[in-house]
Amino acid sequence: MAATRGRRSPVLLVVGATMTVAALIAGVALTLSDDGPDDHANASPPATANSASTQPTRPTTGPTAKPTPTRPAMSPYPGNTGVPVGWSPKRTVNGDLTVRKSGQVVEDYLVKGSVIVAAANVTIRRTQVAGGQITNDVNGRCNNGLVIEDTSVTPPVGQDRSNGGTSGVIGPGGYTARRVKITNREEGFRVGGRNVGCGKVVIESSFARIVPPQPCGDWHGDGVQGYDGPALTVRNLTVDFVETGACGGTAAFFYPDGQGNTSVTIDGLLVKGGGYPFRLGTPGKVSNLMIVKDSWGYGPMEVSCGRVSAWSARLVTVDANYQPRTVRSQPCTR
C-alpha cells in the first residue's frame, strides 16, 4: 500500500500501547477479585436495599430477569448503541477499575477512568467508561474472551471531548464488542496484541464518532485500526471520523499491510471521513461496505484489491441518524 497521510510508525504505536500498563499504577483504582472489590477509589455503593454489598452486579435469571430494552432495527447510530435510554449506574467508580477474577461480570457501572481487564472471559455490560479506556493487555499478557455489550465510552463527565494519547479506547484484542458506542474520543477500536497472545476480534452493531484532540498535536486517529492485529470480523458498524482543516487524522477504518495484521471479514460497515475513509491492505472479504460520498480528503478508499476475495461496496448519503441511501456502486479500485 502506498505511503499516505496518517501512516503510523511502529514507535508511535508502541508508546500508545504502553498506556494500558501505565494505567495500572496511575491514579486511584478499584479492583474486582475473587474476594470482591479492593476499594482504593471513591466508589459509590449500589443503589439497592443491601447497600453494604461490595460484589459487582451480576445478571439476574429466572422470571424476574429484566432484559435490556429492545432497540429499533436500524443501522448503528447513537440512539441504538451504548447504554440503553433511561439507564443509570448502580455503582460509580472515581478512578480506574481493575477486574482480576476470571468470568467476572461488570454490569451497570459508571467508571470515571479506565477498565483494566486482568482476567479471562470477563463481561462488561451496560457500563459507561468516561475519559478512560477498556484494555485487556496487562503486564504483557492478553486476557482473551472479553465481551463488551451495551456500553458507552465517552469523554470525562461534563466534557465534550478528551485528549487521551494514541492508544485505542477499546483493545487490543481477544474481545467481542456488541452495541458499543464510542463518542467524541480521539481514538476508537484497536485490533492488535498478537505478540502478547490476543485472539480474534469481533465488532458488531456498534457506533464510533472520532474527533480530533485539542490541541491537535501529531494526531493519527482512527475509528478502527489494526497493528499486530489478529483476525477481525466486522458486522454492522458505523464510524464517523471527524477532521478539521487544521487537524487531520488517518481513517475511519485502517487495517493495513506491513503492520503485522492478518485478515478481515466485513459484512456491513459504514464509514465517513478521513483522507481515505476505508483503507485495507490485508487479505479479506468485504460485503455491504458503505462509504459516505464526498466525506474524504483524497478518495473513497485505498485497498489492495488483489488480496480481497469478495467485494461489495457502494457510495451513500446519510441522514441525521446515519441511515444510508445509495448513490451508486463502488468497484474495488486502488
Short mmCIF file of N, CA, C and O in Angstrom, two decimals, residues 97-169:
data_model
loop_
_atom_site.label_atom_id
_atom_site.label_comp_id
_atom_site.label_asym_id
_atom_site.label_seq_id
_atom_site.Cartn_x
_atom_site.Cartn_y
_atom_site.Cartn_z
N LEU A 97 -10.91 0.93 37.29
CA LEU A 97 -11.50 -0.32 37.79
C LEU A 97 -10.69 -1.48 37.22
O LEU A 97 -10.62 -1.65 36.01
N THR A 98 -10.07 -2.28 38.09
CA THR A 98 -9.31 -3.45 37.66
C THR A 98 -10.10 -4.71 37.99
O THR A 98 -10.53 -4.89 39.13
N VAL A 99 -10.27 -5.57 36.99
CA VAL A 99 -11.03 -6.81 37.14
C VAL A 99 -10.05 -7.97 37.11
O VAL A 99 -9.38 -8.19 36.10
N ARG A 100 -9.98 -8.74 38.20
CA ARG A 100 -8.98 -9.79 38.33
C ARG A 100 -9.57 -11.18 38.42
O ARG A 100 -8.82 -12.15 38.52
N LYS A 101 -10.88 -11.32 38.40
CA LYS A 101 -11.50 -12.63 38.54
C LYS A 101 -11.98 -13.13 37.19
O LYS A 101 -12.77 -12.47 36.51
N SER A 102 -11.55 -14.32 36.81
CA SER A 102 -11.99 -14.92 35.56
C SER A 102 -13.50 -15.11 35.56
O SER A 102 -14.09 -15.56 36.55
N GLY A 103 -14.14 -14.74 34.46
CA GLY A 103 -15.59 -14.88 34.34
C GLY A 103 -16.39 -13.79 35.01
O GLY A 103 -17.62 -13.85 35.03
N GLN A 104 -15.73 -12.78 35.56
CA GLN A 104 -16.42 -11.71 36.27
C GLN A 104 -17.37 -10.95 35.32
O GLN A 104 -17.08 -10.77 34.14
N VAL A 105 -18.51 -10.51 35.84
CA VAL A 105 -19.45 -9.67 35.11
C VAL A 105 -19.47 -8.30 35.76
O VAL A 105 -19.75 -8.17 36.95
N VAL A 106 -19.14 -7.28 34.98
CA VAL A 106 -19.21 -5.88 35.43
C VAL A 106 -20.42 -5.27 34.76
O VAL A 106 -20.45 -5.10 33.54
N GLU A 107 -21.42 -4.92 35.54
CA GLU A 107 -22.71 -4.53 34.97
C GLU A 107 -23.24 -3.28 35.65
O GLU A 107 -23.20 -3.16 36.87
N ASP A 108 -23.70 -2.32 34.84
CA ASP A 108 -24.32 -1.09 35.34
C ASP A 108 -23.36 -0.27 36.20
O ASP A 108 -23.73 0.23 37.26
N TYR A 109 -22.15 -0.10 35.71
CA TYR A 109 -21.15 0.74 36.36
C TYR A 109 -20.99 2.05 35.60
O TYR A 109 -21.12 2.09 34.37
N LEU A 110 -20.63 3.12 36.31
CA LEU A 110 -20.06 4.33 35.74
C LEU A 110 -18.63 4.39 36.24
O LEU A 110 -18.38 4.51 37.45
N VAL A 111 -17.67 4.29 35.31
CA VAL A 111 -16.25 4.29 35.65
C VAL A 111 -15.64 5.58 35.13
O VAL A 111 -15.56 5.79 33.92
N LYS A 112 -15.21 6.43 36.06
CA LYS A 112 -14.59 7.70 35.68
C LYS A 112 -13.08 7.49 35.59
O LYS A 112 -12.29 8.09 36.33
N GLY A 113 -12.71 6.63 34.67
CA GLY A 113 -11.34 6.23 34.47
C GLY A 113 -11.31 5.09 33.47
O GLY A 113 -12.16 5.05 32.57
N SER A 114 -10.39 4.16 33.63
CA SER A 114 -10.27 3.03 32.72
C SER A 114 -10.74 1.74 33.37
O SER A 114 -10.72 1.61 34.60
N VAL A 115 -11.16 0.79 32.54
CA VAL A 115 -11.43 -0.57 32.99
C VAL A 115 -10.27 -1.43 32.53
O VAL A 115 -10.03 -1.58 31.33
N ILE A 116 -9.53 -1.99 33.48
CA ILE A 116 -8.35 -2.79 33.20
C ILE A 116 -8.71 -4.24 33.45
O ILE A 116 -8.97 -4.65 34.58
N VAL A 117 -8.75 -5.02 32.39
CA VAL A 117 -9.22 -6.40 32.45
C VAL A 117 -8.01 -7.31 32.61
O VAL A 117 -7.27 -7.57 31.66
N ALA A 118 -7.80 -7.81 33.83
CA ALA A 118 -6.64 -8.62 34.17
C ALA A 118 -7.01 -10.08 34.38
O ALA A 118 -6.33 -10.80 35.11
N ALA A 119 -8.10 -10.53 33.74
CA ALA A 119 -8.54 -11.93 33.85
C ALA A 119 -9.26 -12.29 32.56
O ALA A 119 -9.73 -11.42 31.82
N ALA A 120 -9.38 -13.59 32.32
CA ALA A 120 -10.01 -14.07 31.09
C ALA A 120 -11.53 -14.11 31.24
O ALA A 120 -12.07 -14.19 32.35
N ASN A 121 -12.20 -14.04 30.07
CA ASN A 121 -13.65 -14.28 29.98
C ASN A 121 -14.47 -13.32 30.84
O ASN A 121 -15.48 -13.69 31.44
N VAL A 122 -14.05 -12.08 30.88
CA VAL A 122 -14.78 -11.03 31.60
C VAL A 122 -15.86 -10.46 30.69
O VAL A 122 -15.67 -10.32 29.48
N THR A 123 -17.00 -10.10 31.28
CA THR A 123 -18.08 -9.43 30.55
C THR A 123 -18.31 -8.05 31.15
O THR A 123 -18.43 -7.90 32.37
N ILE A 124 -18.36 -7.05 30.28
CA ILE A 124 -18.70 -5.68 30.68
C ILE A 124 -20.00 -5.33 29.99
O ILE A 124 -20.10 -5.38 28.77
N ARG A 125 -21.03 -5.01 30.79
CA ARG A 125 -22.36 -4.84 30.23
C ARG A 125 -23.02 -3.60 30.83
O ARG A 125 -22.95 -3.35 32.02
N ARG A 126 -23.70 -2.82 29.95
CA ARG A 126 -24.43 -1.62 30.39
C ARG A 126 -23.56 -0.78 31.34
O ARG A 126 -23.94 -0.49 32.47
N THR A 127 -22.43 -0.36 30.82
CA THR A 127 -21.47 0.40 31.61
C THR A 127 -20.98 1.60 30.81
O THR A 127 -20.85 1.52 29.59
N GLN A 128 -20.75 2.71 31.50
CA GLN A 128 -20.17 3.89 30.87
C GLN A 128 -18.75 4.07 31.36
O GLN A 128 -18.49 4.09 32.57
N VAL A 129 -17.82 4.17 30.41
CA VAL A 129 -16.41 4.44 30.71
C VAL A 129 -16.14 5.87 30.29
O VAL A 129 -16.14 6.18 29.08
N ALA A 130 -15.93 6.75 31.25
CA ALA A 130 -15.86 8.19 30.99
C ALA A 130 -14.42 8.67 31.11
O ALA A 130 -13.87 8.75 32.21
N GLY A 131 -13.80 8.95 29.97
CA GLY A 131 -12.47 9.53 29.94
C GLY A 131 -11.34 8.53 29.85
O GLY A 131 -10.20 8.90 29.55
N GLY A 132 -11.61 7.25 30.11
CA GLY A 132 -10.57 6.23 30.07
C GLY A 132 -10.74 5.27 28.91
O GLY A 132 -11.36 5.60 27.89
N GLN A 133 -10.20 4.07 29.07
CA GLN A 133 -10.25 3.07 28.02
C GLN A 133 -10.60 1.72 28.64
O GLN A 133 -10.58 1.56 29.87
N ILE A 134 -10.91 0.76 27.79
CA ILE A 134 -11.08 -0.63 28.21
C ILE A 134 -9.92 -1.40 27.59
O ILE A 134 -9.80 -1.47 26.37
N THR A 135 -9.07 -1.98 28.44
CA THR A 135 -7.91 -2.69 27.92
C THR A 135 -7.76 -4.04 28.61
O THR A 135 -7.99 -4.16 29.81
N ASN A 136 -7.38 -5.05 27.82
CA ASN A 136 -7.14 -6.38 28.39
C ASN A 136 -5.70 -6.85 28.16
O ASN A 136 -5.42 -8.05 28.25
N ASP A 137 -4.80 -5.94 27.87
CA ASP A 137 -3.37 -6.22 27.78
C ASP A 137 -2.73 -5.71 29.06
O ASP A 137 -2.56 -4.51 29.26
N VAL A 138 -2.43 -6.64 29.98
CA VAL A 138 -1.92 -6.28 31.30
C VAL A 138 -0.61 -7.00 31.54
O VAL A 138 -0.54 -8.23 31.49
N ASN A 139 0.44 -6.24 31.78
CA ASN A 139 1.77 -6.80 32.05
C ASN A 139 2.22 -7.77 30.96
O ASN A 139 2.79 -8.84 31.23
N GLY A 140 1.95 -7.38 29.71
CA GLY A 140 2.41 -8.19 28.58
C GLY A 140 1.66 -9.47 28.37
O GLY A 140 2.15 -10.39 27.71
N ARG A 141 0.43 -9.54 28.87
CA ARG A 141 -0.41 -10.73 28.69
C ARG A 141 -1.80 -10.30 28.28
O ARG A 141 -2.39 -9.43 28.90
N CYS A 142 -2.33 -10.93 27.24
CA CYS A 142 -3.67 -10.60 26.78
C CYS A 142 -4.67 -11.52 27.45
O CYS A 142 -4.51 -12.75 27.46
N ASN A 143 -5.71 -10.94 28.01
CA ASN A 143 -6.76 -11.69 28.69
C ASN A 143 -7.94 -11.83 27.74
O ASN A 143 -8.80 -10.94 27.66
N ASN A 144 -7.97 -12.96 27.03
CA ASN A 144 -8.95 -13.17 25.97
C ASN A 144 -10.34 -13.49 26.53
O ASN A 144 -10.52 -13.70 27.73
N GLY A 145 -11.29 -13.51 25.61
CA GLY A 145 -12.66 -13.83 25.98
C GLY A 145 -13.43 -12.65 26.53
O GLY A 145 -14.53 -12.82 27.10
N LEU A 146 -12.93 -11.44 26.36
CA LEU A 146 -13.62 -10.25 26.83
C LEU A 146 -14.84 -9.96 25.96
O LEU A 146 -14.75 -9.95 24.73
N VAL A 147 -15.99 -9.74 26.60
CA VAL A 147 -17.22 -9.37 25.90
C VAL A 147 -17.69 -8.02 26.45
O VAL A 147 -17.82 -7.84 27.67
N ILE A 148 -17.95 -7.09 25.54
CA ILE A 148 -18.40 -5.74 25.91
C ILE A 148 -19.74 -5.50 25.22
O ILE A 148 -19.81 -5.52 23.99
N GLU A 149 -20.80 -5.28 26.00
CA GLU A 149 -22.14 -5.15 25.45
C GLU A 149 -22.83 -3.89 25.99
O GLU A 149 -22.69 -3.55 27.17
N ASP A 150 -23.59 -3.21 25.12
CA ASP A 150 -24.44 -2.09 25.53
C ASP A 150 -23.68 -1.13 26.42
O ASP A 150 -24.16 -0.71 27.48
N THR A 151 -22.49 -0.76 25.98
CA THR A 151 -21.57 0.04 26.78
C THR A 151 -21.16 1.29 26.01
O THR A 151 -20.99 1.25 24.79
N SER A 152 -21.02 2.41 26.74
CA SER A 152 -20.64 3.69 26.15
C SER A 152 -19.25 4.09 26.63
O SER A 152 -18.95 4.01 27.83
N VAL A 153 -18.42 4.53 25.69
CA VAL A 153 -17.09 5.07 26.01
C VAL A 153 -17.11 6.53 25.60
O VAL A 153 -17.23 6.85 24.42
N THR A 154 -17.00 7.42 26.57
CA THR A 154 -17.24 8.84 26.38
C THR A 154 -16.07 9.67 26.91
O THR A 154 -15.18 9.14 27.57
N PRO A 155 -16.09 10.98 26.64
CA PRO A 155 -15.15 11.86 27.34
C PRO A 155 -15.46 11.87 28.84
O PRO A 155 -16.48 11.34 29.29
N PRO A 156 -14.59 12.50 29.64
CA PRO A 156 -14.90 12.63 31.06
C PRO A 156 -16.26 13.30 31.27
O PRO A 156 -16.71 14.10 30.45
N VAL A 157 -16.90 12.95 32.35
CA VAL A 157 -18.21 13.51 32.65
C VAL A 157 -18.12 15.04 32.68
O VAL A 157 -17.23 15.62 33.30
N GLY A 158 -19.02 15.69 31.94
CA GLY A 158 -19.05 17.14 31.88
C GLY A 158 -18.17 17.75 30.82
O GLY A 158 -18.15 18.97 30.66
N GLN A 159 -17.44 16.93 30.04
CA GLN A 159 -16.60 17.43 28.97
C GLN A 159 -17.10 16.93 27.62
O GLN A 159 -17.71 15.86 27.54
N ASP A 160 -16.83 17.71 26.55
CA ASP A 160 -17.33 17.32 25.24
C ASP A 160 -16.31 16.53 24.43
O ASP A 160 -16.63 16.01 23.36
N ARG A 161 -15.07 16.37 24.93
CA ARG A 161 -14.06 15.56 24.27
C ARG A 161 -12.95 15.30 25.27
O ARG A 161 -12.90 15.90 26.33
N SER A 162 -12.06 14.36 24.92
CA SER A 162 -10.94 14.05 25.80
C SER A 162 -9.68 13.90 24.97
O SER A 162 -9.74 13.53 23.80
N ASN A 163 -8.55 14.19 25.57
CA ASN A 163 -7.27 14.08 24.90
C ASN A 163 -6.46 13.02 25.63
O ASN A 163 -5.76 13.31 26.60
N GLY A 164 -6.56 11.77 25.17
CA GLY A 164 -6.00 10.66 25.91
C GLY A 164 -4.90 9.91 25.22
O GLY A 164 -4.74 8.71 25.45
N GLY A 165 -4.14 10.52 24.34
CA GLY A 165 -3.00 9.84 23.74
C GLY A 165 -3.35 9.11 22.46
O GLY A 165 -4.33 9.41 21.79
N THR A 166 -2.53 8.11 22.12
CA THR A 166 -2.62 7.48 20.80
C THR A 166 -3.15 6.06 20.83
O THR A 166 -3.27 5.43 19.80
N SER A 167 -3.47 5.53 22.00
CA SER A 167 -3.94 4.15 22.08
C SER A 167 -5.44 4.09 21.89
O SER A 167 -6.17 4.99 22.30
N GLY A 168 -5.94 3.01 21.24
CA GLY A 168 -7.36 2.85 21.06
C GLY A 168 -8.09 2.82 22.39
O GLY A 168 -7.54 2.36 23.40
N VAL A 169 -9.33 3.27 22.43
CA VAL A 169 -10.06 3.30 23.69
C VAL A 169 -10.63 1.93 24.04
O VAL A 169 -11.04 1.70 25.18
#
